[in-house]
Short mmCIF file of C-alpha atoms in Angstrom, two decimals:
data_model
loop_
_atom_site.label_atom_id
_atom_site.label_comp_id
_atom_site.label_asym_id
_atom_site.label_seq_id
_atom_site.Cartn_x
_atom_site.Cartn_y
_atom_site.Cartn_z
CA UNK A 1 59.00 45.20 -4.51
CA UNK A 2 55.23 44.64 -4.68
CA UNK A 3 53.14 47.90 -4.65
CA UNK A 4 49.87 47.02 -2.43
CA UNK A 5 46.28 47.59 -3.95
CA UNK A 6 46.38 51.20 -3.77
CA UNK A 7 48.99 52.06 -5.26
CA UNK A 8 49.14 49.11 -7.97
CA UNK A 9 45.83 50.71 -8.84
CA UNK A 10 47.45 54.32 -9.18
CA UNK A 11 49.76 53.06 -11.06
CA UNK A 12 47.86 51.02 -13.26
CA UNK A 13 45.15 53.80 -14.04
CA UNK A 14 48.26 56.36 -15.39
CA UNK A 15 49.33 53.63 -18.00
CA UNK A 16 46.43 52.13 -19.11
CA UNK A 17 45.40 51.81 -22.22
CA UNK A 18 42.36 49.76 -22.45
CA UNK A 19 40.38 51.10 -19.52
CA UNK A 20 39.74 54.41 -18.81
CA UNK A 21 38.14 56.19 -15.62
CA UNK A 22 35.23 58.89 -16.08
CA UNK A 23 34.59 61.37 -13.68
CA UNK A 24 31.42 62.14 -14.66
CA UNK A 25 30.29 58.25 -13.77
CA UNK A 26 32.21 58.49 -10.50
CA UNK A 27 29.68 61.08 -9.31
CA UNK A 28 27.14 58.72 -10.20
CA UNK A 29 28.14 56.16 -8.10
CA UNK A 30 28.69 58.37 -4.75
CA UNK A 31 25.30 59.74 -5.59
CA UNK A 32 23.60 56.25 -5.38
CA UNK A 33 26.34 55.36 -2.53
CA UNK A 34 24.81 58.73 -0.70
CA UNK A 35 21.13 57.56 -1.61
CA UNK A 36 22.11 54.47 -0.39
CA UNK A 37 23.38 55.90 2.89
CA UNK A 38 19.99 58.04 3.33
CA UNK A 39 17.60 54.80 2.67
CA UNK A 40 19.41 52.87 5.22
CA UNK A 41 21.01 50.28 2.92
CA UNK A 42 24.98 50.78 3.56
CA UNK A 43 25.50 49.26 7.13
CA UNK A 44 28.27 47.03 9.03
CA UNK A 45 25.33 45.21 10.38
CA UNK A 46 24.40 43.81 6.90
CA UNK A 47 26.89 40.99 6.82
CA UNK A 48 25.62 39.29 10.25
CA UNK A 49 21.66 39.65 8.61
CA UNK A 50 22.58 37.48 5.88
CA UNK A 51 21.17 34.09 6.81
CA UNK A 52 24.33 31.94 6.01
CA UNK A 53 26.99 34.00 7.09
CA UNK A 54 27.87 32.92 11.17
CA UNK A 55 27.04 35.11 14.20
CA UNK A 56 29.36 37.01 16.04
CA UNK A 57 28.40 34.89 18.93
CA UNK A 58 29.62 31.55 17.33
CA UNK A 59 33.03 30.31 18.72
CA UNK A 60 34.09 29.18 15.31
CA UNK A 61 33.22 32.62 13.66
CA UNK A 62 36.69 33.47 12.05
CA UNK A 63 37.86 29.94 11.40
CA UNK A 64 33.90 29.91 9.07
CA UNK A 65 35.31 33.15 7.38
CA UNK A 66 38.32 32.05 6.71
CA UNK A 67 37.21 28.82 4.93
CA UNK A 68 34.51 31.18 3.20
CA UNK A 69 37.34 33.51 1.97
CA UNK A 70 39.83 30.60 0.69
CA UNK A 71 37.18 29.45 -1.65
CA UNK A 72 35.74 32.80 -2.27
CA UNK A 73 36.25 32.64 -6.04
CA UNK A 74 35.30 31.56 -9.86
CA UNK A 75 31.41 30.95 -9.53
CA UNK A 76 30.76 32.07 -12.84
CA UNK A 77 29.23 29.72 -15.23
CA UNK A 78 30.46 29.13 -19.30
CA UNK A 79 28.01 30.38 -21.96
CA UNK A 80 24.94 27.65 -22.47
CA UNK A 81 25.86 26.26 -19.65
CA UNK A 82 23.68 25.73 -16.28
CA UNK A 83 24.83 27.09 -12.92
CA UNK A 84 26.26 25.71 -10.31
CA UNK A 85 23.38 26.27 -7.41
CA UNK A 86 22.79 25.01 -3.72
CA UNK A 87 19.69 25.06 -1.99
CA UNK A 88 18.84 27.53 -4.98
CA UNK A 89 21.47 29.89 -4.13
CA UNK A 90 24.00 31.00 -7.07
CA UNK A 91 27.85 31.95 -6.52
CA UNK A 92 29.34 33.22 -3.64
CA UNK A 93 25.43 32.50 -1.53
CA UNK A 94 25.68 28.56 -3.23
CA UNK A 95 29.30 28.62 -1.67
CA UNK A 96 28.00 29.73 1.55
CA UNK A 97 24.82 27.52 1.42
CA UNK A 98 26.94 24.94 1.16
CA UNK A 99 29.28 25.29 4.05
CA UNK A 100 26.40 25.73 6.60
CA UNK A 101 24.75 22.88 4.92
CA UNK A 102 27.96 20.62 6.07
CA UNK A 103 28.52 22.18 9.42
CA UNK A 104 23.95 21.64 10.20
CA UNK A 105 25.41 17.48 9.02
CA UNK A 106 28.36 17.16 11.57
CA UNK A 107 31.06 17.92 9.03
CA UNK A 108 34.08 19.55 10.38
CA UNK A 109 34.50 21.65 7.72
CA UNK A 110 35.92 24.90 9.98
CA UNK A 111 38.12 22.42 11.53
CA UNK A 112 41.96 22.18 9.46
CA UNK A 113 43.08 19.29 10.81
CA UNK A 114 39.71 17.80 8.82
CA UNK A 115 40.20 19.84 6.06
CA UNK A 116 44.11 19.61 5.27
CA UNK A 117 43.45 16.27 4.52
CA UNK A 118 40.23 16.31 2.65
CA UNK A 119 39.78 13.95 -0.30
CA UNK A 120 38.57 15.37 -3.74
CA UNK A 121 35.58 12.66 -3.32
CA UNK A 122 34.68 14.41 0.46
CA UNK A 123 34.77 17.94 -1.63
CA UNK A 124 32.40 16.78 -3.95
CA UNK A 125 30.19 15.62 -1.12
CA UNK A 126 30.39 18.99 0.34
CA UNK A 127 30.15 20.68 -2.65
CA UNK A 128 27.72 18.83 -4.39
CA UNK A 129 24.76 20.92 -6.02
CA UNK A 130 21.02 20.73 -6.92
CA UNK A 131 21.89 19.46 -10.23
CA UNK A 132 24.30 17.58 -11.72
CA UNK A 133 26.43 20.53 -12.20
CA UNK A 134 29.89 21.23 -9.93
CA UNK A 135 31.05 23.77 -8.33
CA UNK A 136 33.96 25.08 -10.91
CA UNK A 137 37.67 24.33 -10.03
CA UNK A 138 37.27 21.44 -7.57
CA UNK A 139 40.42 20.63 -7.39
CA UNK A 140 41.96 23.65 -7.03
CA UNK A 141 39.24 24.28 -3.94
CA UNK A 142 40.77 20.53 -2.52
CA UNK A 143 44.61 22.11 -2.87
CA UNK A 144 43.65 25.88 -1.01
CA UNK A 145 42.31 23.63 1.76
CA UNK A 146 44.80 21.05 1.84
CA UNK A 147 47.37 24.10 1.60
CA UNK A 148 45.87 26.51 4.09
CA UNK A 149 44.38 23.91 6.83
CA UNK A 150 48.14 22.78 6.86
CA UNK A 151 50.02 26.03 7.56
CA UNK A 152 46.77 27.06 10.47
CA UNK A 153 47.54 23.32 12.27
CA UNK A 154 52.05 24.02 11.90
CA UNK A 155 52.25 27.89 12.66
CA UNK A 156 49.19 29.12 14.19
CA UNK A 157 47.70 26.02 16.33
CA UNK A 158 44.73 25.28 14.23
CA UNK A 159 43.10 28.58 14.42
CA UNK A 160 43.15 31.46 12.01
CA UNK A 161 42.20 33.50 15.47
CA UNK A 162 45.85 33.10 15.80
CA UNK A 163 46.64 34.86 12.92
CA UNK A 164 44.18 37.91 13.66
CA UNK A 165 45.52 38.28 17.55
CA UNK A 166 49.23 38.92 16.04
CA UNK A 167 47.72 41.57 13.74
CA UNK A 168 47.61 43.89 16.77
CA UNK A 169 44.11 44.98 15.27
CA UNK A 170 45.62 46.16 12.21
CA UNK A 171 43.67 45.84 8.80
CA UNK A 172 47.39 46.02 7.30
CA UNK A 173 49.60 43.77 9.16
CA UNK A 174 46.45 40.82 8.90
CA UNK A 175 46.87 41.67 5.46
CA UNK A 176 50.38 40.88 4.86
CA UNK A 177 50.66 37.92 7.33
CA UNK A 178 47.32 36.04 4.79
CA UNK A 179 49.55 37.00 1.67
CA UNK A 180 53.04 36.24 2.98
CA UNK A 181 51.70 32.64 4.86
CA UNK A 182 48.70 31.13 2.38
CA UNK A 183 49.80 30.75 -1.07
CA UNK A 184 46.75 30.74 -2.71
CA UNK A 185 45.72 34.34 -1.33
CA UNK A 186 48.77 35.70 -3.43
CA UNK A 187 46.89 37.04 -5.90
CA UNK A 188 49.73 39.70 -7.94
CA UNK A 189 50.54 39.84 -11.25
CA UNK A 190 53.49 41.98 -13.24
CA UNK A 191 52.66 44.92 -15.32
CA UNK A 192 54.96 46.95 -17.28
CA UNK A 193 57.62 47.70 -14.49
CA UNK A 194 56.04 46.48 -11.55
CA UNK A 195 54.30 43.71 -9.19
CA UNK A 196 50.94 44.89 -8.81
CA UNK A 197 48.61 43.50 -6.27
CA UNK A 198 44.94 42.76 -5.58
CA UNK A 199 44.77 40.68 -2.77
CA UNK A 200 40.77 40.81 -3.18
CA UNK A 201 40.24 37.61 -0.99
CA UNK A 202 42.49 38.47 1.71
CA UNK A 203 40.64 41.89 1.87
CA UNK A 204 37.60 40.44 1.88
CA UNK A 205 38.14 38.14 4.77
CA UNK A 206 39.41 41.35 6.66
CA UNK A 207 36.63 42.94 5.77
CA UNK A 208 34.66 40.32 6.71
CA UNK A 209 35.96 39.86 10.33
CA UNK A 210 35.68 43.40 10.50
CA UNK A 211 31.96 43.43 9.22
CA UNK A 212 30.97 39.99 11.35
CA UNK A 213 32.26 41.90 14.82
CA UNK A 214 30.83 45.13 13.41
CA UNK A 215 34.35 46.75 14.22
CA UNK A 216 34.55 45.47 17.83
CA UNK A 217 36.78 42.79 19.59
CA UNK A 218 38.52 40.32 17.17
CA UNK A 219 37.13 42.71 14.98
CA UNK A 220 38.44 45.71 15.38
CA UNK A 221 41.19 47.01 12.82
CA UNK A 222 42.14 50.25 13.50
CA UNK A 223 43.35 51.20 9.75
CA UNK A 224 40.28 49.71 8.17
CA UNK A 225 40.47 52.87 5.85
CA UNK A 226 43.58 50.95 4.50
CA UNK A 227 41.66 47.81 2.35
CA UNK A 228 40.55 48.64 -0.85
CA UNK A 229 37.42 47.46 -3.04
CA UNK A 230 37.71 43.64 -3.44
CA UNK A 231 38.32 43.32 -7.34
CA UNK A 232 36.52 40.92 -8.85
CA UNK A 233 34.41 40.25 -12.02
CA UNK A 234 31.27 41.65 -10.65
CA UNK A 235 32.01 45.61 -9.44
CA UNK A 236 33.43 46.25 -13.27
CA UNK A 237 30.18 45.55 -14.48
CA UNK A 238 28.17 47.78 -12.27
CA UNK A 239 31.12 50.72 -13.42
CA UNK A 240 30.62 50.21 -16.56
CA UNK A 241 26.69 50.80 -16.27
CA UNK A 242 26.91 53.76 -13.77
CA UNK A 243 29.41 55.01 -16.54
CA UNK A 244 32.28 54.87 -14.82
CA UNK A 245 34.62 53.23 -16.65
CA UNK A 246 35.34 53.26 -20.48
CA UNK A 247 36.43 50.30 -22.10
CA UNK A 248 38.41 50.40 -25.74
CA UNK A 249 36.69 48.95 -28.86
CA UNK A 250 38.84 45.91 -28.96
CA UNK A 251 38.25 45.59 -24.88
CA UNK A 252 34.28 45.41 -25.06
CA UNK A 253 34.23 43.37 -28.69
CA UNK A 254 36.27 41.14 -26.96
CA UNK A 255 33.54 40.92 -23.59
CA UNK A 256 30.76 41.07 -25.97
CA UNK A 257 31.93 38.08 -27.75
CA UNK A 258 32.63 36.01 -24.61
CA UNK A 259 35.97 35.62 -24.90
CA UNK A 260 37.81 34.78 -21.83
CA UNK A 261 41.03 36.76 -20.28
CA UNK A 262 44.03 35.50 -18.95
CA UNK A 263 44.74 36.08 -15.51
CA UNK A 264 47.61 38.36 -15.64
CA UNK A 265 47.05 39.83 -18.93
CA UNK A 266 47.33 43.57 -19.43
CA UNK A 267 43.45 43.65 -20.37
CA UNK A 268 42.54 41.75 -17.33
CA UNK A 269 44.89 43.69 -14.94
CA UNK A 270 43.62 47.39 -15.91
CA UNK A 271 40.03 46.15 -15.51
CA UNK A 272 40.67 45.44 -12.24
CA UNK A 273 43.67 48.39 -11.41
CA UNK A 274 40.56 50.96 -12.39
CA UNK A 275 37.88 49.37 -10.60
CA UNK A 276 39.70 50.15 -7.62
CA UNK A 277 41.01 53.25 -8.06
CA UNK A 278 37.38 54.18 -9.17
CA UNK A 279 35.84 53.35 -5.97
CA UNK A 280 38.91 54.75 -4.14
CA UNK A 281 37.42 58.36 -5.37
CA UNK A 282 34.12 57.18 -5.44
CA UNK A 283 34.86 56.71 -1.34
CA UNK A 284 36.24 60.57 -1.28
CA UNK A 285 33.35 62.06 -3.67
CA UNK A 286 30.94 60.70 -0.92
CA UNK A 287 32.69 62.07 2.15
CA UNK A 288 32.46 65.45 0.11
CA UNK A 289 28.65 65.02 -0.47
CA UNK A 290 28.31 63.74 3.03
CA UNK A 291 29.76 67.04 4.47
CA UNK A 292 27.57 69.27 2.13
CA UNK A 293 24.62 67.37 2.74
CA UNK A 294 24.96 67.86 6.74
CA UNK A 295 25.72 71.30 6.18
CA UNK A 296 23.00 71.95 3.94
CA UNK A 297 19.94 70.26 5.58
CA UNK A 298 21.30 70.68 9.21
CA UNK A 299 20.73 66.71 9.26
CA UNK A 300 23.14 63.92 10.39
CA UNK A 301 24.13 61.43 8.06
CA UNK A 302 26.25 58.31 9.46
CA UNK A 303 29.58 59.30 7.65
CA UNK A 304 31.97 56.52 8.81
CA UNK A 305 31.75 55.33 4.73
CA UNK A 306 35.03 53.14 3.40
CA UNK A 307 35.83 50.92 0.02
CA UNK A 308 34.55 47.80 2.46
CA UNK A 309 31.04 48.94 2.51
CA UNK A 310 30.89 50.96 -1.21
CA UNK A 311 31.62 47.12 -2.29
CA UNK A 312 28.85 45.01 -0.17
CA UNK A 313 26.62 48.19 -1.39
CA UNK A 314 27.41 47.90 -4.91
CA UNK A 315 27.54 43.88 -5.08
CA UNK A 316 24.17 43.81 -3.39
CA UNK A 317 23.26 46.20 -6.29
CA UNK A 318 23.85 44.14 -8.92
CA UNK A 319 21.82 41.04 -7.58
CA UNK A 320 18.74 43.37 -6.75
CA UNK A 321 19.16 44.78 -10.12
CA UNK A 322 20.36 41.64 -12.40
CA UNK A 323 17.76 41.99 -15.05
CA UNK A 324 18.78 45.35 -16.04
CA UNK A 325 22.67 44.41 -15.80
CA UNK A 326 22.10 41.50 -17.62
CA UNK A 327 22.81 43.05 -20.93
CA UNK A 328 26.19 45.03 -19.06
CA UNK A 329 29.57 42.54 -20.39
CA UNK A 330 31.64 41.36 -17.43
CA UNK A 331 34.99 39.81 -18.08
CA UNK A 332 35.59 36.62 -17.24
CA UNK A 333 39.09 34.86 -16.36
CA UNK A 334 39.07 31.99 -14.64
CA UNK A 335 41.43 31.38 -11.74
CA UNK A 336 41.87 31.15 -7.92
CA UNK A 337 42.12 34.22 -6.92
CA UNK A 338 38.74 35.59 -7.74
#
């Protein structure tokens, strides 16, 4: 049996021995979640405000997020070495630059009866940056494609609409169909006497039909509560500023020296087990403050707060405060499935 994020992070926070949760750092991340509530920063409407994610209006909406989300991963860049940008944007923004880039020249990139049989030489098109450097894993990108336009065009006619309709507008059942039909969301590992699971990029692109449909239509899960945090590379870091999480000796010598971890290790899995149970009390410690705060000042305070929008808050964070992170160690592993 595989435990599902929640629980796989449970389970992984009681035996781990490398990462360690503080309480005292999980208030201060629901206190600068609550400031961000006040200041107007934490809001569905953020993800259809970005300037290269598509409108709710635009007929190929979910099929865009869907290609988004199955190449959602490994942006970051080895040490001395220059990053992979487009149009000036870094990581996951490059990524999306570069998708509306190909759609704005006639590409059919949304399309899976293009893109199950796209050559490694069209992906480099695609792809292709400001410099001479690629975007990392190329051919791994040209098999999720290949792999994922193929089961849309034999089970769901094309469409990853398809795939959302049967969910009955349930966060959880979209969930399992992404993991149990697209191989290259199955992103689990085993750890002591379990299969633990992540799943961040089939969370995300929940999350991110949720967030494009701001909860309505298509978009409308009614378990939303159910997702976790999306555990990547990026969220540990901010923890481990805000304080909270710990990380043994050998843990941050290892991160200080740059030294890769294997996806599936014990290191890498409890980084990412605690991140989410972290945020999973972070979410609670803010509906508490929420409550007082209402009480207190007599004021309303939009309290409809989950794991989906802690994450965009936090991630958004980090690039408005890079500078000051820059000297925070994140881990790096590189793989598919983040």
């Amino acid at each position: 049996m595989i435990l599902m994020p929640k629980d796989s992070a449970k389970f992984i926070n009681f035996c781990s021995k490398n990462v360690f949760v503080e309480n005292e750092g999980v208030k201060n991340v629901a206190y600068a979640v609550l400031k961000g509530l006040k200041d107007g920063k934490i809001s569905v409407n953020n993800f259809s405000e970005c300037q290269f994610h598509p409108s709710p209006e635009d007929p190929k909406a979910v099929d865009w997020i869907f290609i988004l989300n199955t190449l959602n991963y490994s942006f970051w860049n080895e040490k001395n070495c220059p990053k992979w940008t487009v149009n000036n944007q870094t990581g996951y923004f490059a990524l999306c630059a570069a998708i509306k880039r190909a759609i704005n020249e006639g590409k059919p990139i949304v399309d899976p009866k293009y893109y199950s049989q796209i050559t490694r030489s069209e992906a480099e098109y695609i792809f292709r940056g400001d410099t001479e450097t690629n975007i990392p894993l190329l051919d791994e990108r040209v098999k999720c494609l290949r792999d994922a336009g193929k089961v849309l065009l034999e089970k769901y006619q094309g469409t990853f609409v398809n795939c959302v309709k049967l969910s009955s507008h349930s966060a959880q059942n979209l969930l399992r169909c992404i993991v149990k039909e697209f191989e290259s969301y199955q992103d689990e590992a085993d750890y002591k006497i379990h299969r633990v699971s992540f799943y961040k990029r089939a969370q995300i692109l929940v999350g991110d039909i949720w967030a494009c449909f701001k909860g309505e239509g298509i978009g409308k899960f009614l378990d939303i509560d159910y997702l976790t945090m999306f555990a990547d590379y990026r969220i540990p870091q901010i923890l481990l500023h805000f304080g909270a999480i710990r990380y043994s000796n050998a843990l941050m010598s290892k991160l200080e020296s740059d030294i890769e971890l294997e996806n599936g290790s014990d290191e890498e899995i409890e980084i990412r087990g605690c991140t989410i149970e972290v945020i999973e009390r972070v979410k609670y410690e803010v509906k508490d403050l929420i409550e007082r705060y209402i009480k207190e000042k007599n004021n309303q305070l939009k309290s409809n707060i989950n794991s989906i929008l802690i994450d965009h808050f936090l991630w958004n964070y980090r690039r408005e405060h890079e500078v000051e992170l820059e000297i925070v160690p994140y881990h790096k592993t590189r793989c598919i499935y983040y």
